[in-house]
Backbone as a ProteinNet text record, in pm:
[ID]
protein_1_A
[PRIMARY]
MAIHKIQINDFISIDYELIAIHSSLEDYRLVYFINKLIQIQLRKNDSNIEIENREGKGIFSHFIFDDEIHDIIWNVFENKATAITSEKSTNGIFDSIDITMYVLPEYKKADYILKIENIEPSFFPLENIIQKLSKIDQISMVYPIDQNKLKSKNNLIF
[TERTIARY]
541.7	488.9	544.9	603.4	663.6	556.8	573.8	482.5	555.5	491.1	549	470.2	537.3	472.5	498.6	392.7	404.4	390.5	490.8	489.2	424.3	351.3	288.6	393.1	511.6	619.1	665.7	636.7	672.4	595.8	478.2	393.9	406.8	472.9	487.9	618.7	606.9	723.3	676.8	755.4	720.7	790.6	711.9	768.4	710.3	683.9	632.8	691.5	686.7	731.2	615.3	609.6	504.5	566.9	504.5	549.8	428.4	440.1	333.8	353.1	241.5	246.2	149	199.3	116.3	98.5	-25.1	-52.1	-198.6	-225	-362.7	-418.7	-342	-386	-500.9	-583.9	-683.5	-608.3	-669.8	-601.1	-555.4	-638.9	-601.7	-485.2	-476	-363.9	-233.9	-243.2	-124.7	-72.1	-161.5	-122	-60.2	-110.5	-52.2	94.8	123	261.1	349.6	296.2	373.7	407.4	309.2	332.6	440.7	434.2	528.7	671.6	688	822.4	884.3	804.8	860.9	853.2	786.5	772.3	695.4	580.6	491.1	355.1	259.3	128.2	15.8	11.3	-97.3	-230.1	-331	-466	-566.1	-679.7	-785.3	-832	-833.8	-880.3	-1033.1	-1088.8	-1234.5	-1302.1	-1235.4	-1294.3	-1214.3	-1286.5	-1222.5	-1190.4	-1111.1	-1080.8	-1192.5	-1252.7	-1359.6	-1317.4	-1329.3	-1297.9	-1420.5	-1462.7	-1583.9	-1552.1	-1605.9	-1596.7	-1731.2	-1737.5	-1865.6	-1923.8	-1839.3	-1887.1	-1944.8	-1903.1	-1951.4	-1855.6	-1870.2	-1786.6	-1719.4	-1587.8	-1511.2	-1475.3	-1487.6	-1453.2	-1338.8	-1225.8	-1102.4	-1068.8	-1035.2	-997.5	-863.7	-846.6	-732	-684.6	-553.9	-491.6	-387.2	-373.7	-284.1	-211	-88.7	-11.4	63.7	41.2	108.8	221.7	343.1	461.2	503.2	456.5	482.4	628.2	696.2	837.4	923.2	902.3	980.4	907	785.2	701.8	681	645.5	619.8	479.7	406.9	273.4	277.6	236.6	234.4	90.5	67.9	-64.5	-54.9	-146.3	-162.6	-307.7	-327.9	-465.1	-476.5	-599.3	-627.7	-610.5	-564.3	-553.5	-674.8	-748.7	-864.3	-985.5	-1100.1	-1227.3	-1336.6	-1444.2	-1559.8	-1641	-1674.5	-1744.5	-1891.7	-1944.4	-2087.7	-2141.9	-2218.1	-2267.1	-2385.4	-2390.1	-2495.6	-2616.9	-2600.8	-2711	-2770	-2899.9	-2968.1	-2999.4	-2954.5	-2980.5	-3106.3	-3185.9	-3308.4	-3299.6	-3178.6	-3160.3	-3158.6	-3163.5	-3166.2	-3030.6	-2973.9	-2845.9	-2729.3	-2741.3	-2631.6	-2649.5	-2748.4	-2775.2	-2663.3	-2595.5	-2498.4	-2352.8	-2326.7	-2189.5	-2115.3	-2001.6	-1917.9	-1808.6	-1788.7	-1684.4	-1573.5	-1451.9	-1337.6	-1274.3	-1253.9	-1188.4	-1054.5	-962.9	-827.5	-791.5	-716.2	-660.3	-552.1	-465.7	-361.2	-383.8	-460.7	-489.3	-365	-256.9	-132.8	-72.2	-111.9	-60.4	-176.3	-248.6	-368.1	-336.7	-217.4	-184.2	-145.4	-116.8	-82.4	-209.4	-205.6	-321.9	-330.1	-214.6	-208.8	-98.2	-112.2	-10.5	29.1	158.5	211.2	260.9	202.9	241.3	304.2	428.3	500.8	520.4	457.1	454.7	550.8	582.2	665.8	808.7	861.4	998.7	1081.9	1208.5	1304.1	1354.2	1311.5	1344.7	1493.2	1578.8	1722	1778	1707.4	1757	1678.5	1567.4	1483.1	1527.9	1539.9	1589.4	1478.4	1434.3	1325.3	1361.1	1483.7	1525.2	1517	1545.3	1532.7	1387.6	1296.3	1153	1110.9	1154.7	1119.2	1175.1	1296.8	1356.3	1278	1236.8	1158.7	1024.3	958.7	828.1	840.9	949.9	967	988.4	1016.6	1032.7	899.3	790.9	658.5	624	602.6	580.2	460	356.6	233.6	239.5	348.4	366.8	445.8	385.5	453.2	549.5	519.8	607.5	590	699.2	697.7	803.3	766.1	858.8	818.7	914.7	882.8	808.2	727.9	653.6	713.7	741.7	793.5	675.6	656.5	540.1	547.9	664.6	676.7	607.1	586.5	523.4	373.7	319.4	178.4	88.8	-17.5	-117.5	-228.6	-241.6	-350.8	-302.3	-213.3	-160.2	-269.5	-371.9	-479.4	-552.7	-550.5	-614.9	-540.2	-417.1	-336	-355.3	-441.9	-469.6	-588.8	-559.6	-666.4	-624.2
2898	2791.9	2807.5	2702.5	2705.2	2681.4	2749.4	2732.9	2652.8	2546.7	2462.4	2484.1	2531.5	2554.9	2437.4	2393.3	2286.3	2348.3	2328	2378.5	2275.3	2322.1	2231.5	2151.5	2205.7	2134.4	2011.7	2007.5	1890.5	1767	1787	1675.6	1643.4	1728.3	1704.7	1630	1500.6	1418.2	1306.4	1280.5	1177.2	1050.2	957	830.3	715.4	743.4	639.7	658.3	551.8	553.7	508.5	561.3	526.9	471.4	366.8	306.2	291.5	343	329.1	197.9	128.5	0	5.6	-27.2	-36.5	-185.1	-231.1	-372.3	-390.8	-487.4	-519.4	-632.5	-679	-786.5	-741.4	-836.5	-810.3	-787.7	-712.9	-676.6	-796.7	-898.4	-1014.3	-1092.5	-1097.8	-1166.8	-1089	-956.2	-873.1	-891.5	-890.1	-905.8	-1043.6	-1144.7	-1278.5	-1276.6	-1215.8	-1209.9	-1124.6	-1014.1	-929.4	-1006.9	-1076	-1156.7	-1260.9	-1323.9	-1430.7	-1377.8	-1264.5	-1211.2	-1139.5	-1062.3	-980.5	-1052.6	-1166.8	-1244.5	-1167.6	-1110.5	-1045.8	-1114.2	-1070.1	-1135.1	-1032.4	-965.2	-870.6	-944.6	-886.1	-942.9	-831.8	-870.7	-774.4	-708.9	-576.8	-502.6	-507.6	-513.9	-519.7	-394.2	-281.9	-156.9	-106.2	-68.7	-12.2	134.7	191.5	334.4	407.1	505.6	582.7	728.2	781.3	921.5	984.4	1094.7	1160.6	1303.3	1343.5	1482.4	1523.6	1638.8	1689.4	1604.7	1527	1444.2	1311	1263.9	1135.9	1076.6	945.2	876.6	758	748.9	637.2	539.6	411.5	306.8	225.8	221.7	160	39.1	-73.8	-191.9	-166	-232.1	-203	-332.4	-358.2	-473	-420.5	-487.7	-437.2	-552.7	-523.2	-615.4	-534.1	-566.3	-498.5	-589.5	-555.1	-630.6	-583.3	-654.1	-613.6	-633	-724.1	-749.1	-629.4	-576.5	-462.5	-330.1	-334.7	-215.6	-138.5	-212.2	-153.9	-195	-101.4	-129.9	-120	-226.3	-234.6	-219.2	-132.8	-111.5	-120.1	-190.9	-190.4	-153.1	-52.6	-11.7	31.3	19.9	64.9	214.9	263.6	407.9	464.8	381.8	434.4	346.4	412.4	342.8	424.5	357	425.6	481.7	609	677.3	639.8	637.8	623.8	765.1	805.1	943	958.6	1073.3	1100.2	1166.5	1217.3	1285	1196.5	1202	1130.7	1229.6	1198.7	1285.7	1238.8	1330.5	1294.9	1331.2	1355.9	1396.4	1278.2	1156.4	1040.2	1003.5	1086.5	1055.8	1056.2	1131.3	1142.5	1052.4	966.7	881.4	780.6	734.6	627.2	675.5	799	849.6	796.9	731.9	683.7	786.2	815	908.9	829.3	844.3	775.8	867.7	813	886.5	820.3	900	852.7	886.4	797.4	829	934.2	913.2	1009.8	1055.7	1163.4	1209.3	1252	1281.7	1318.3	1198.8	1079.2	955.1	873.8	932	868.3	738.5	722.7	602.5	485.6	511.7	404.3	330.2	198.5	117.5	92.2	72.9	43.8	126.5	146.8	217.6	126.9	114.7	45.4	152.8	154.4	251.6	173.2	209	141.3	243.6	219.3	316	279.3	380.5	368.5	328.1	390.1	358.7	485.5	466.7	576	569	662.6	651.9	636.4	693.6	684.3	544.1	463.5	330.1	217.5	250.1	146.4	114.8	-12.7	-50.9	-43.3	76.6	95.4	40.8	59.5	10.2	-141.8	-210.3	-356	-398.8	-327.4	-357.8	-334.2	-223.7	-192.6	-299.1	-343.5	-448.5	-579.2	-614.2	-736.8	-726.1	-610.3	-592.6	-595.7	-543.7	-541.8	-681.6	-780.1	-918.1	-987	-928.9	-986.2	-957	-1062.3	-1047.6	-959.4	-966	-892.7	-745.7	-702.5	-560.7	-497.5	-398.1	-335.3	-225.2	-159.7	-52.1	-34.6	-4.4	23.2	129.8	230.4	340.1	409.8	475.4	547.1	676.7	718.2	843.9	940.7	1061	1165.2	1231.3	1197.1	1247.6	1397.2	1457.6	1602.2	1681.1	1619.8	1687.5	1659	1580	1542.8	1655.1	1681.5	1777.2	1705.5	1577.7	1499.5	1410.8	1464	1386.5	1345.1	1426.7	1395.6	1267.6	1229	1102.1	981.1	1000.3	890.5	868.9	946.4	930.1	837	713.3	614.3	514.5
2835.7	2753.2	2611.8	2560.5	2427.1	2320.4	2209.8	2096.9	1989.9	1947.5	1843.1	1714.6	1611.5	1483	1390.7	1324.6	1226.5	1088.6	1008.2	871.6	780.5	681.4	586.8	510.7	491.9	422.6	499.5	631.1	709.6	664.8	606.5	565.9	417	343	200.7	177.9	173.5	143.6	51	-47.2	-142.4	-98.8	-47	-3	-84.6	-210.9	-299.8	-439.2	-514.8	-653.9	-741	-862.1	-957.2	-1084.2	-1136.2	-1261	-1352.1	-1474.1	-1573.4	-1648.3	-1672.1	-1741.4	-1859.4	-1978	-2098	-2128.9	-2122.3	-2147.9	-2183.7	-2270.7	-2306.6	-2220.9	-2124.4	-2035.2	-1946	-1907.8	-1804.1	-1672.4	-1582	-1458	-1376.2	-1364.1	-1283	-1344.6	-1479.2	-1544.2	-1526.6	-1538.1	-1517.1	-1375.3	-1277.8	-1137.8	-1114.7	-1181.1	-1170.1	-1212.6	-1327.6	-1376.7	-1286.2	-1235.2	-1143	-1015.6	-959.8	-839.5	-862.8	-977.3	-1009.3	-1024.3	-1092.2	-1119	-999.9	-928.7	-820.1	-685.6	-681.6	-558.9	-450.7	-490.5	-395.1	-404.7	-325.7	-321.4	-334.4	-448.2	-473.3	-476.3	-411.7	-409.5	-439	-493.7	-525.6	-396.1	-395.3	-279.8	-277.2	-157.7	-143.9	-196.6	-183.4	-232.4	-352.3	-455.7	-574.4	-550.8	-639	-633.7	-707.1	-641.9	-703.5	-714.8	-836.2	-860.9	-923.8	-865.6	-913.4	-954.7	-1068.5	-1111.8	-1170.9	-1234.6	-1283.5	-1395.7	-1464.7	-1575	-1529.7	-1414.1	-1364.3	-1263.4	-1241.3	-1143.3	-1210.7	-1193.7	-1247.9	-1137.7	-1167.3	-1070.9	-1130.9	-1058.2	-1106.2	-1019.4	-1083.3	-1005.8	-935.7	-821.4	-735.1	-669.8	-680	-616	-518.6	-404	-299.3	-231.4	-185.9	-103.9	0	126.9	237	285.4	246	285.3	424.5	525.7	664	704.1	640.9	674	635.4	514.2	465.6	481.8	533.4	553.7	422.5	317.7	185.8	143.4	85.6	34	-118.1	-183.7	-329.6	-377	-474.8	-532.7	-684.2	-745.2	-890.3	-915.6	-1000.8	-1030.6	-1175.4	-1225.6	-1361.2	-1368.2	-1481.6	-1499.1	-1569.8	-1642.8	-1714.5	-1693.3	-1690.9	-1673.6	-1740	-1777.5	-1833.2	-1718	-1727.7	-1618.8	-1616.3	-1497.3	-1477.5	-1469.1	-1569.7	-1573.7	-1480.3	-1416.1	-1320.3	-1383.8	-1504.7	-1571.7	-1679.7	-1692.7	-1799.9	-1910	-2028.2	-2142.2	-2213.4	-2259.5	-2330.4	-2477.5	-2525	-2663.7	-2759.3	-2710.6	-2797.1	-2852.6	-2935.3	-2999.8	-2901.6	-2792.4	-2696.1	-2574.3	-2576.1	-2460.7	-2434.9	-2537.4	-2519.4	-2525.7	-2491.3	-2491.5	-2369.6	-2395.6	-2286.8	-2260.5	-2134	-2093.5	-2026.6	-2075.9	-2016	-1912.6	-1794.2	-1685.8	-1656.3	-1600.8	-1571	-1427.3	-1363.2	-1231.9	-1250.2	-1348.2	-1382.9	-1526.8	-1546.5	-1682.7	-1759.8	-1691.8	-1759.8	-1834	-1795.1	-1854.8	-1910.8	-2005.5	-2061.4	-2135.1	-2185.7	-2261	-2170.8	-2044.7	-1951.3	-1911	-1920.8	-1885.5	-1735.1	-1671.8	-1528.5	-1464.7	-1334.5	-1256.2	-1139.9	-1118.5	-1001.5	-906.1	-786.7	-683.1	-568.2	-534.7	-427.4	-315.9	-200.7	-91.3	21.1	101.6	221.7	189	87.3	50.3	51.5	64.2	49.6	-93.5	-180.3	-323.2	-353.9	-271.7	-302	-274.5	-193.6	-159.7	-225.7	-289.7	-348.3	-490.8	-526.2	-660.4	-766.4	-799	-894.3	-1032	-1074.8	-1206.4	-1214.8	-1104.9	-1103.7	-1123.8	-1060.3	-1075.1	-1220.1	-1278.2	-1417.5	-1512.2	-1488.4	-1572.3	-1561.8	-1440.2	-1422.9	-1493.8	-1480.9	-1545.6	-1697.7	-1750	-1895.7	-1953.3	-1868.5	-1913.8	-1940.8	-1894.4	-1921.2	-2066.8	-2144.1	-2288.5	-2322.2	-2241.7	-2271.2	-2230.4	-2170.7	-2138.2	-2251.4	-2316.2	-2429.5	-2385.8	-2273	-2226.6	-2075.6	-2008.8	-1865.2	-1837.5	-1757.7	-1728.8	-1599	-1533.1	-1408	-1437.2	-1340.9	-1349.4	-1249.2	-1294.6	-1206.1	-1135.5	-1007.8	-934.4	-905.2	-920.1	-899.5	-1009.3	-1125.2	-1237.4	-1248.8	-1156.3	-1162.6	-1110.2	-1183.4	-1137	-1061.3	-1083.7	-1023.7	-908.3	-824.7	-711.5	-613.5	-601.5	-506.3	-541.4	-667.8	-707.5	-653.2	-609.5	-558.4	-408.7	-348.3	-204.9	-192.3	-158	-136.8	-32.7
[MASK]
++++++++++++++++++++++++++++++++++++++++++++++++++++++++++++++++++++++++++++++++++++++++++++++++++++++++++++++++++++++++++++++++++++++++++++++++++++++++++++++

């Protein structure tokens, strides 16, 4: 009987790209412009992204488009949200402290993240996507994120 060993490295493959977006637009307006320029159909996901830590729970809006023709999944989500704290403080002065949580704390200045899944990074025209996004007047900055340097990769599993 042959023994087949599965290495953990077999499952560690990066088949997605991340793009940071700096914009003061509301999420639905940003998604409208992205849909228009890139010719995709992002829609509000029924379930938001929830991240919980010891300080509280953050709920982030999430838009998704599953391109079945090209087998690519497009995600746009907020990078920052005000946390819902689980503890009630009775100190009076500290009752109204808002805690900001991030999906990617390494990129605190990014307002939104575009995650493109199921792609082969060497064949995907990421620069073309970045150029198209930079044409949106209300986007002040857009740039790729190197996922190899992320410490919070687990937050991207949703």
